[in-house]
mmCIF file of C-alpha atoms in Angstrom:
data_model
loop_
_atom_site.group_PDB
_atom_site.id
_atom_site.type_symbol
_atom_site.label_atom_id
_atom_site.label_comp_id
_atom_site.label_asym_id
_atom_site.label_seq_id
_atom_site.Cartn_x
_atom_site.Cartn_y
_atom_site.Cartn_z
ATOM 1 C CA MET A 27 -71.572 105.766 139.928
ATOM 2 C CA THR A 28 -74.984 107.372 139.456
ATOM 3 C CA SER A 29 -76.972 108.081 142.619
ATOM 4 C CA GLU A 30 -80.516 109.232 143.315
ATOM 5 C CA PHE A 31 -80.965 112.482 145.243
ATOM 6 C CA ARG A 32 -83.950 114.354 146.604
ATOM 7 C CA VAL A 33 -83.268 117.956 147.571
ATOM 8 C CA LEU A 34 -85.998 119.144 149.915
ATOM 9 C CA GLY A 35 -87.080 122.772 150.127
ATOM 10 C CA ALA A 36 -84.252 124.001 147.937
ATOM 11 C CA GLY A 37 -83.009 127.470 148.790
ATOM 12 C CA VAL A 38 -80.048 129.133 147.092
ATOM 13 C CA TRP A 39 -77.459 126.633 148.346
ATOM 14 C CA GLY A 40 -79.798 123.719 147.678
ATOM 15 C CA LEU A 41 -80.291 124.837 144.085
ATOM 16 C CA ALA A 42 -76.560 125.294 143.557
ATOM 17 C CA PHE A 43 -75.852 121.852 145.022
ATOM 18 C CA SER A 44 -78.624 120.294 142.909
ATOM 19 C CA ASP A 45 -77.140 121.832 139.776
ATOM 20 C CA TYR A 46 -73.721 120.493 140.756
ATOM 21 C CA LEU A 47 -75.089 116.970 141.333
ATOM 22 C CA LEU A 48 -76.811 117.043 137.944
ATOM 23 C CA ASN A 49 -73.535 118.115 136.368
ATOM 24 C CA LEU A 50 -71.911 115.016 137.892
ATOM 25 C CA GLY A 51 -74.537 112.856 136.182
ATOM 26 C CA HIS A 52 -76.716 112.023 139.186
ATOM 27 C CA ASN A 53 -80.511 111.874 139.139
ATOM 28 C CA VAL A 54 -81.937 114.744 141.171
ATOM 29 C CA GLU A 55 -85.485 115.632 142.207
ATOM 30 C CA ILE A 56 -85.900 119.115 143.669
ATOM 31 C CA PHE A 57 -88.905 119.692 145.927
ATOM 32 C CA ARG A 58 -89.830 123.328 146.516
ATOM 33 C CA ARG A 59 -92.942 125.444 146.956
ATOM 34 C CA ASP A 60 -92.525 127.445 143.757
ATOM 35 C CA THR A 61 -91.929 125.077 140.855
ATOM 36 C CA SER A 62 -91.444 127.697 138.140
ATOM 37 C CA LEU A 63 -87.996 127.998 136.601
ATOM 38 C CA GLU A 64 -88.313 131.782 136.671
ATOM 39 C CA SER A 65 -88.364 131.778 140.476
ATOM 40 C CA ILE A 66 -85.054 130.041 141.081
ATOM 41 C CA GLY A 67 -82.633 132.654 139.766
ATOM 42 C CA ILE A 68 -80.957 130.600 137.046
ATOM 43 C CA GLN A 69 -79.072 133.544 135.578
ATOM 44 C CA GLN A 70 -78.105 135.129 138.903
ATOM 45 C CA LEU A 71 -76.591 131.907 140.239
ATOM 46 C CA GLY A 72 -75.335 130.643 136.906
ATOM 47 C CA LEU A 73 -77.299 127.373 137.070
ATOM 48 C CA LYS A 74 -76.734 125.307 133.937
ATOM 49 C CA HIS A 75 -78.374 121.920 134.450
ATOM 50 C CA ILE A 76 -81.678 122.353 136.315
ATOM 51 C CA LYS A 77 -84.711 121.933 134.052
ATOM 52 C CA SER A 78 -88.464 121.965 134.686
ATOM 53 C CA LYS A 79 -88.517 118.160 134.819
ATOM 54 C CA HIS A 80 -86.278 118.194 137.894
ATOM 55 C CA ILE A 81 -88.604 120.367 139.993
ATOM 56 C CA LYS A 82 -91.581 119.002 141.920
ATOM 57 C CA SER A 83 -94.021 120.642 144.289
ATOM 58 C CA LEU A 84 -93.049 120.320 147.936
ATOM 59 C CA ASP A 85 -96.734 119.723 148.681
ATOM 60 C CA THR A 86 -96.437 116.293 147.030
ATOM 61 C CA LEU A 87 -93.601 115.116 149.278
ATOM 62 C CA ASN A 88 -95.795 113.111 151.669
ATOM 63 C CA ASP A 89 -97.105 111.152 148.675
ATOM 64 C CA GLN A 90 -93.650 110.135 147.454
ATOM 65 C CA LYS A 91 -92.364 106.613 147.963
ATOM 66 C CA SER A 92 -89.020 106.307 149.699
ATOM 67 C CA GLY A 93 -86.325 104.037 148.344
ATOM 68 C CA ASN A 94 -82.575 104.410 147.917
ATOM 69 C CA GLU A 95 -82.624 108.172 147.479
ATOM 70 C CA ILE A 96 -80.241 110.365 149.416
ATOM 71 C CA ASN A 97 -82.482 113.024 150.981
ATOM 72 C CA ILE A 98 -80.901 116.450 151.430
ATOM 73 C CA VAL A 99 -82.599 119.152 153.515
ATOM 74 C CA ALA A 100 -81.927 122.535 151.944
ATOM 75 C CA VAL A 101 -84.244 125.017 153.660
ATOM 76 C CA ASN A 102 -83.110 128.060 155.609
ATOM 77 C CA SER A 103 -82.705 127.680 159.358
ATOM 78 C CA GLN A 104 -86.120 129.240 159.997
ATOM 79 C CA GLY A 105 -87.852 126.528 157.988
ATOM 80 C CA PHE A 106 -86.089 123.397 159.269
ATOM 81 C CA SER A 107 -88.562 122.342 161.970
ATOM 82 C CA ASP A 108 -91.540 123.321 159.788
ATOM 83 C CA LEU A 109 -90.269 121.013 157.053
ATOM 84 C CA LEU A 110 -90.008 118.100 159.494
ATOM 85 C CA ASN A 111 -93.460 118.783 160.953
ATOM 86 C CA ASN A 112 -95.325 119.439 157.708
ATOM 87 C CA TYR A 113 -93.914 116.376 155.966
ATOM 88 C CA GLU A 114 -93.713 114.041 158.935
ATOM 89 C CA SER A 115 -95.316 111.236 156.937
ATOM 90 C CA TYR A 116 -92.462 111.263 154.438
ATOM 91 C CA PHE A 117 -89.645 111.595 156.961
ATOM 92 C CA SER A 118 -91.084 108.714 158.999
ATOM 93 C CA ARG A 119 -90.306 106.444 156.027
ATOM 94 C CA VAL A 120 -86.678 107.385 155.388
ATOM 95 C CA THR A 121 -83.690 105.918 157.208
ATOM 96 C CA GLU A 122 -80.994 108.481 156.465
ATOM 97 C CA LEU A 123 -80.912 112.225 156.048
ATOM 98 C CA VAL A 124 -78.311 114.766 154.952
ATOM 99 C CA SER A 125 -78.632 118.466 155.709
ATOM 100 C CA LEU A 126 -77.239 121.644 154.229
ATOM 101 C CA THR A 127 -78.987 123.449 157.090
ATOM 102 C CA LYS A 128 -77.394 123.822 160.507
ATOM 103 C CA GLY A 129 -78.598 125.633 163.576
ATOM 104 C CA ILE A 130 -80.872 125.504 166.576
ATOM 105 C CA ASP A 131 -84.642 125.190 166.780
ATOM 106 C CA HIS A 132 -85.990 128.404 168.267
ATOM 107 C CA GLN A 133 -89.070 126.717 169.754
ATOM 108 C CA THR A 134 -87.347 123.910 171.665
ATOM 109 C CA GLY A 135 -83.744 125.089 171.927
ATOM 110 C CA LYS A 136 -82.583 121.799 170.361
ATOM 111 C CA PHE A 137 -79.852 121.524 167.764
ATOM 112 C CA PHE A 138 -81.213 120.357 164.414
ATOM 113 C CA SER A 139 -79.454 116.988 164.609
ATOM 114 C CA ASP A 140 -81.087 116.284 167.991
ATOM 115 C CA LEU A 141 -84.434 117.447 166.624
ATOM 116 C CA VAL A 142 -84.209 114.841 163.856
ATOM 117 C CA PHE A 143 -83.114 111.968 166.105
ATOM 118 C CA ASP A 144 -85.703 112.763 168.790
ATOM 119 C CA LYS A 145 -88.587 113.042 166.339
ATOM 120 C CA PHE A 146 -87.810 110.168 163.960
ATOM 121 C CA ILE A 147 -86.561 106.910 165.457
ATOM 122 C CA ASN A 148 -86.339 105.510 161.923
ATOM 123 C CA ILE A 149 -83.600 107.992 160.935
ATOM 124 C CA ARG A 150 -80.372 106.552 162.290
ATOM 125 C CA LYS A 151 -77.984 107.990 159.727
ATOM 126 C CA TYR A 152 -77.599 111.756 159.679
ATOM 127 C CA GLY A 153 -75.014 113.932 157.992
ATOM 128 C CA LEU A 154 -74.307 117.655 157.932
ATOM 129 C CA ILE A 155 -72.611 119.555 155.096
ATOM 130 C CA SER A 156 -70.861 122.754 156.152
ATOM 131 C CA GLY A 157 -67.916 124.768 154.971
ATOM 132 C CA PRO A 158 -66.466 128.063 153.754
ATOM 133 C CA SER A 159 -68.250 128.717 150.481
ATOM 134 C CA PHE A 160 -71.007 130.668 148.793
ATOM 135 C CA ALA A 161 -73.554 129.079 146.457
ATOM 136 C CA LYS A 162 -72.309 131.123 143.499
ATOM 137 C CA ASP A 163 -68.784 129.770 144.038
ATOM 138 C CA LEU A 164 -70.012 126.219 143.477
ATOM 139 C CA CYS A 165 -71.872 127.250 140.330
ATOM 140 C CA ASP A 166 -68.738 128.988 139.046
ATOM 141 C CA GLY A 167 -66.574 125.926 139.622
ATOM 142 C CA LYS A 168 -64.341 127.520 142.244
ATOM 143 C CA ARG A 169 -62.311 125.159 144.431
ATOM 144 C CA ILE A 170 -64.343 124.246 147.527
ATOM 145 C CA ASN A 171 -63.632 121.981 150.497
ATOM 146 C CA VAL A 172 -66.435 121.444 153.020
ATOM 147 C CA SER A 173 -66.915 119.253 156.074
ATOM 148 C CA PHE A 174 -69.280 116.299 156.080
ATOM 149 C CA ALA A 175 -70.125 115.566 159.708
ATOM 150 C CA SER A 176 -71.632 112.178 160.526
ATOM 151 C CA ILE A 177 -71.062 109.361 162.984
ATOM 152 C CA ASP A 178 -71.968 106.880 160.243
ATOM 153 C CA ASP A 179 -68.855 105.892 158.286
ATOM 154 C CA LYS A 180 -70.826 104.360 155.417
ATOM 155 C CA LEU A 181 -72.846 107.529 154.830
ATOM 156 C CA SER A 182 -69.666 109.637 154.986
ATOM 157 C CA LYS A 183 -67.918 107.388 152.476
ATOM 158 C CA THR A 184 -70.898 107.457 150.112
ATOM 159 C CA MET A 185 -71.207 111.244 150.184
ATOM 160 C CA PHE A 186 -67.461 111.682 149.721
ATOM 161 C CA GLU A 187 -67.368 109.379 146.708
ATOM 162 C CA VAL A 188 -70.494 110.527 144.866
ATOM 163 C CA THR A 189 -69.921 114.284 145.264
ATOM 164 C CA ARG A 190 -66.196 114.779 144.709
ATOM 165 C CA SER A 191 -64.797 116.392 141.597
ATOM 166 C CA SER A 192 -61.706 118.290 140.518
ATOM 167 C CA TYR A 193 -62.945 121.370 142.408
ATOM 168 C CA PHE A 194 -65.279 120.087 145.139
ATOM 169 C CA GLN A 195 -64.497 117.760 148.016
ATOM 170 C CA MET A 196 -65.969 116.768 151.365
ATOM 171 C CA THR A 197 -63.737 116.189 154.388
ATOM 172 C CA PRO A 198 -65.353 113.633 156.735
ATOM 173 C CA THR A 199 -65.585 114.290 160.476
ATOM 174 C CA LYS A 200 -67.494 112.543 163.256
ATOM 175 C CA TYR A 201 -67.958 115.694 165.318
ATOM 176 C CA ILE A 202 -71.468 116.798 164.347
ATOM 177 C CA TYR A 203 -72.046 118.953 167.434
ATOM 178 C CA HIS A 204 -68.861 120.941 166.887
ATOM 179 C CA ILE A 205 -69.702 121.645 163.246
ATOM 180 C CA GLU A 206 -73.305 122.478 164.111
ATOM 181 C CA ILE A 207 -72.363 124.808 166.968
ATOM 182 C CA ALA A 208 -69.630 126.435 164.857
ATOM 183 C CA GLY A 209 -72.310 127.169 162.262
ATOM 184 C CA ILE A 210 -74.315 128.974 164.936
ATOM 185 C CA ILE A 211 -71.505 130.879 166.651
ATOM 186 C CA LYS A 212 -69.955 132.042 163.353
ATOM 187 C CA ASN A 213 -73.091 134.095 162.662
ATOM 188 C CA ILE A 214 -73.012 135.668 166.116
ATOM 189 C CA ALA A 215 -69.314 136.449 165.650
ATOM 190 C CA ALA A 216 -69.978 137.893 162.181
ATOM 191 C CA ILE A 217 -72.431 140.428 163.620
ATOM 192 C CA ILE A 218 -69.826 141.544 166.145
ATOM 193 C CA CYS A 219 -67.150 141.681 163.416
ATOM 194 C CA GLY A 220 -69.426 143.850 161.295
ATOM 195 C CA MET A 221 -69.851 146.232 164.222
ATOM 196 C CA THR A 222 -66.141 146.441 165.045
ATOM 197 C CA ASP A 223 -65.183 146.941 161.395
ATOM 198 C CA GLU A 224 -67.618 149.855 161.203
ATOM 199 C CA ILE A 225 -66.715 151.449 164.553
ATOM 200 C CA PHE A 226 -62.944 150.907 164.412
ATOM 201 C CA ASP A 227 -60.443 150.356 161.601
ATOM 202 C CA LYS A 228 -61.568 147.493 159.370
ATOM 203 C CA GLY A 229 -60.067 144.133 160.255
ATOM 204 C CA ILE A 230 -58.053 145.064 163.336
ATOM 205 C CA HIS A 231 -60.244 143.078 165.755
ATOM 206 C CA VAL A 232 -61.585 140.318 163.485
ATOM 207 C CA ASN A 233 -58.950 137.661 164.205
ATOM 208 C CA LYS A 234 -59.387 138.152 167.942
ATOM 209 C CA ILE A 235 -63.155 137.702 167.620
ATOM 210 C CA ILE A 236 -62.733 134.587 165.454
ATOM 211 C CA LYS A 237 -60.389 133.107 168.081
ATOM 212 C CA LYS A 238 -62.978 133.798 170.779
ATOM 213 C CA ALA A 239 -65.688 132.252 168.571
ATOM 214 C CA CYS A 240 -63.645 129.064 168.113
ATOM 215 C CA ASP A 241 -63.061 128.790 171.864
ATOM 216 C CA GLU A 242 -66.733 129.493 172.565
ATOM 217 C CA THR A 243 -67.814 126.759 170.152
ATOM 218 C CA TRP A 244 -65.504 124.310 171.895
ATOM 219 C CA LEU A 245 -66.848 125.119 175.356
ATOM 220 C CA LEU A 246 -70.486 124.940 174.243
ATOM 221 C CA ALA A 247 -69.853 121.495 172.769
ATOM 222 C CA LEU A 248 -68.295 120.313 176.038
ATOM 223 C CA GLU A 249 -71.356 121.522 177.960
ATOM 224 C CA LEU A 250 -73.477 118.976 176.091
ATOM 225 C CA PHE A 251 -71.712 116.159 177.948
ATOM 226 C CA GLU A 252 -71.664 117.674 181.458
ATOM 227 C CA ASP A 253 -74.519 115.492 182.745
ATOM 228 C CA LEU A 254 -72.722 112.242 181.946
ATOM 229 C CA PRO A 255 -71.175 110.189 184.789
ATOM 230 C CA GLY A 256 -67.735 111.419 185.828
ATOM 231 C CA ASP A 257 -65.579 108.743 184.184
ATOM 232 C CA GLU A 258 -67.570 108.812 180.953
ATOM 233 C CA TYR A 259 -67.389 112.607 180.793
ATOM 234 C CA LYS A 260 -63.639 112.531 181.441
ATOM 235 C CA ASP A 261 -63.075 109.992 178.654
ATOM 236 C CA ILE A 262 -65.041 112.105 176.169
ATOM 237 C CA VAL A 263 -63.185 115.286 177.125
ATOM 238 C CA ASP A 264 -59.821 113.516 176.877
ATOM 239 C CA ASN A 265 -60.671 112.196 173.409
ATOM 240 C CA LEU A 266 -61.896 115.596 172.247
ATOM 241 C CA ASN A 267 -58.810 117.366 173.559
ATOM 242 C CA ARG A 268 -56.627 114.822 171.766
ATOM 243 C CA ASP A 269 -58.371 115.644 168.469
ATOM 244 C CA ARG A 270 -58.858 119.358 169.175
ATOM 245 C CA GLU A 271 -56.499 120.701 166.512
ATOM 246 C CA MET A 272 -57.989 118.428 163.842
ATOM 247 C CA ILE A 273 -61.562 119.381 164.782
ATOM 248 C CA ILE A 274 -60.969 123.134 164.885
ATOM 249 C CA SER A 275 -58.983 123.169 161.629
ATOM 250 C CA SER A 276 -61.803 121.479 159.667
ATOM 251 C CA PRO A 277 -63.535 123.473 156.885
ATOM 252 C CA GLY A 278 -66.855 123.527 158.752
ATOM 253 C CA TYR A 279 -65.239 124.957 161.887
ATOM 254 C CA ILE A 280 -62.484 127.560 161.451
ATOM 255 C CA GLY A 281 -62.939 127.753 157.670
ATOM 256 C CA ASP A 282 -66.581 128.761 157.932
ATOM 257 C CA MET A 283 -65.768 131.185 160.769
ATOM 258 C CA ILE A 284 -63.210 133.061 158.684
ATOM 259 C CA LEU A 285 -65.399 133.331 155.590
ATOM 260 C CA THR A 286 -68.512 134.518 157.426
ATOM 261 C CA CYS A 287 -66.690 137.010 159.645
ATOM 262 C CA LYS A 288 -64.614 138.599 156.889
ATOM 263 C CA GLN A 289 -66.940 138.698 153.889
ATOM 264 C CA ASN A 290 -69.387 141.508 153.241
ATOM 265 C CA GLN A 291 -71.760 139.042 151.515
ATOM 266 C CA SER A 292 -72.700 137.671 154.934
ATOM 267 C CA ARG A 293 -76.103 138.976 156.072
ATOM 268 C CA ASN A 294 -74.938 138.762 159.678
ATOM 269 C CA TYR A 295 -71.865 140.879 158.948
ATOM 270 C CA GLN A 296 -74.040 143.433 157.129
ATOM 271 C CA PHE A 297 -76.435 143.531 160.095
ATOM 272 C CA GLY A 298 -73.506 144.240 162.417
ATOM 273 C CA LYS A 299 -72.357 147.136 160.255
ATOM 274 C CA LEU A 300 -75.848 148.627 160.308
ATOM 275 C CA ILE A 301 -76.380 148.470 164.068
ATOM 276 C CA ALA A 302 -72.983 150.080 164.655
ATOM 277 C CA ASP A 303 -74.774 153.280 163.641
ATOM 278 C CA LYS A 304 -76.491 154.787 166.686
ATOM 279 C CA LYS A 305 -79.183 156.240 164.443
ATOM 280 C CA ILE A 306 -80.344 152.822 163.213
ATOM 281 C CA SER A 307 -82.642 150.748 165.406
ATOM 282 C CA ILE A 308 -82.335 146.983 165.704
ATOM 283 C CA GLU A 309 -85.784 146.535 164.162
ATOM 284 C CA HIS A 310 -84.946 148.757 161.199
ATOM 285 C CA ALA A 311 -81.731 146.816 160.575
ATOM 286 C CA LYS A 312 -83.600 143.491 160.742
ATOM 287 C CA LYS A 313 -86.190 144.723 158.272
ATOM 288 C CA ASN A 314 -83.461 145.958 155.949
ATOM 289 C CA ILE A 315 -81.437 142.711 155.943
ATOM 290 C CA GLY A 316 -84.105 140.005 156.309
ATOM 291 C CA THR A 317 -83.365 136.722 158.075
ATOM 292 C CA ILE A 318 -80.412 137.149 160.446
ATOM 293 C CA GLU A 319 -79.403 133.773 161.847
ATOM 294 C CA GLY A 320 -76.965 135.202 164.382
ATOM 295 C CA TYR A 321 -79.626 137.427 165.940
ATOM 296 C CA ASP A 322 -82.179 134.612 166.255
ATOM 297 C CA CYS A 323 -79.657 132.047 167.514
ATOM 298 C CA CYS A 324 -78.272 134.470 170.086
ATOM 299 C CA LYS A 325 -81.710 134.966 171.626
ATOM 300 C CA THR A 326 -82.426 131.225 171.641
ATOM 301 C CA LEU A 327 -79.051 130.276 173.134
ATOM 302 C CA VAL A 328 -79.486 132.721 176.013
ATOM 303 C CA GLU A 329 -83.230 132.464 176.656
ATOM 304 C CA LYS A 330 -83.805 128.725 176.102
ATOM 305 C CA TYR A 331 -80.415 127.066 176.234
ATOM 306 C CA GLY A 332 -79.011 129.205 179.043
ATOM 307 C CA ALA A 333 -75.706 129.777 177.269
ATOM 308 C CA ARG A 334 -73.089 131.474 179.416
ATOM 309 C CA SER A 335 -70.541 132.179 176.689
ATOM 310 C CA GLU A 336 -68.923 135.569 176.167
ATOM 311 C CA LEU A 337 -69.713 136.471 172.550
ATOM 312 C CA THR A 338 -73.300 135.251 172.753
ATOM 313 C CA ASN A 339 -74.025 137.206 175.917
ATOM 314 C CA LEU A 340 -72.259 140.274 174.536
ATOM 315 C CA LEU A 341 -74.479 140.299 171.448
ATOM 316 C CA TYR A 342 -77.534 139.655 173.616
ATOM 317 C CA GLN A 343 -76.702 142.792 175.598
ATOM 318 C CA ILE A 344 -76.246 144.770 172.387
ATOM 319 C CA ILE A 345 -79.556 143.802 170.792
ATOM 320 C CA ASN A 346 -81.401 144.573 174.025
ATOM 321 C CA SER A 347 -79.661 147.879 174.767
ATOM 322 C CA GLN A 348 -80.287 151.475 173.829
ATOM 323 C CA SER A 349 -78.610 152.427 170.551
ATOM 324 C CA GLU A 350 -76.248 154.901 172.227
ATOM 325 C CA ASP A 351 -74.880 152.143 174.498
ATOM 326 C CA ARG A 352 -73.881 149.675 171.768
ATOM 327 C CA GLU A 353 -70.367 151.001 171.212
ATOM 328 C CA ASN A 354 -69.568 150.948 174.931
ATOM 329 C CA ILE A 355 -70.754 147.338 175.164
ATOM 330 C CA ILE A 356 -68.693 146.226 172.155
ATOM 331 C CA ARG A 357 -65.566 147.752 173.695
ATOM 332 C CA LYS A 358 -65.836 145.270 176.572
ATOM 333 C CA ILE A 359 -64.543 142.478 174.374
ATOM 334 C CA LEU A 360 -61.621 144.388 172.874
#
């Protein structure tokens, strides 16, 4: 079955996913600021199917008609809210949206799924793709299993059917908040893992930190329902606890945690290794690495969301401390 896709603001993962969809025989339009083939890193990623005809200027998005296309947001976390705001006219005409981007809006403190639902009453179907993989792995045809989080069964079924292959599969889950929060906490945990691997023997504390990150994700998700009436809150907690093992074992939860916390390719892990050195300032490390999702999300969770969780507050102390105090702070969790 051939489907129509629009990939919006395609970054590295968006380009890899677009190439994969084209390989499956789907029709794909890629909207990005730079429309030149030279800018997308065809050789570095190993892209085989993207041609000039597939790429359109993002500036034309508001002029596009909306039909039966599956729209996939593929910007980095910094650009998510800007994409929604700059192309509000287009998004106000679509009814469903899929995202490769997960995180929290640093202006409002809202999770991206809430940002979409609050801003666009027309979008009632929303799905999130998340799992333990790198873009290059998809291009190389390595076996990948990711989570597709959505409360809409029809959207989940469609995405499962039109994207699966011998080496790629989506595992449906209804627990969007858990997958979204796991995507945030994994980056915070990866920074701490990078620090501990640099300060102590590599790997000896990683599993403990991942366990704490999984527990922290669970508690943060529960906090979202605390304002509900007592009986309703109890029912939700009971249902979540019943499905806890299934939720935590999903690719977008524990799978993503393990990959991000143990792989040197992770920018957050690299940032952690850098700031373990007392001679390197936080600002220098940020400039060296670039966008560091764990750093930004940590500040937002504490300053705007009021998060009380252990790992998040530990990292917040580290990034606001003197360089010579970082090792003493990190020892508190071990």
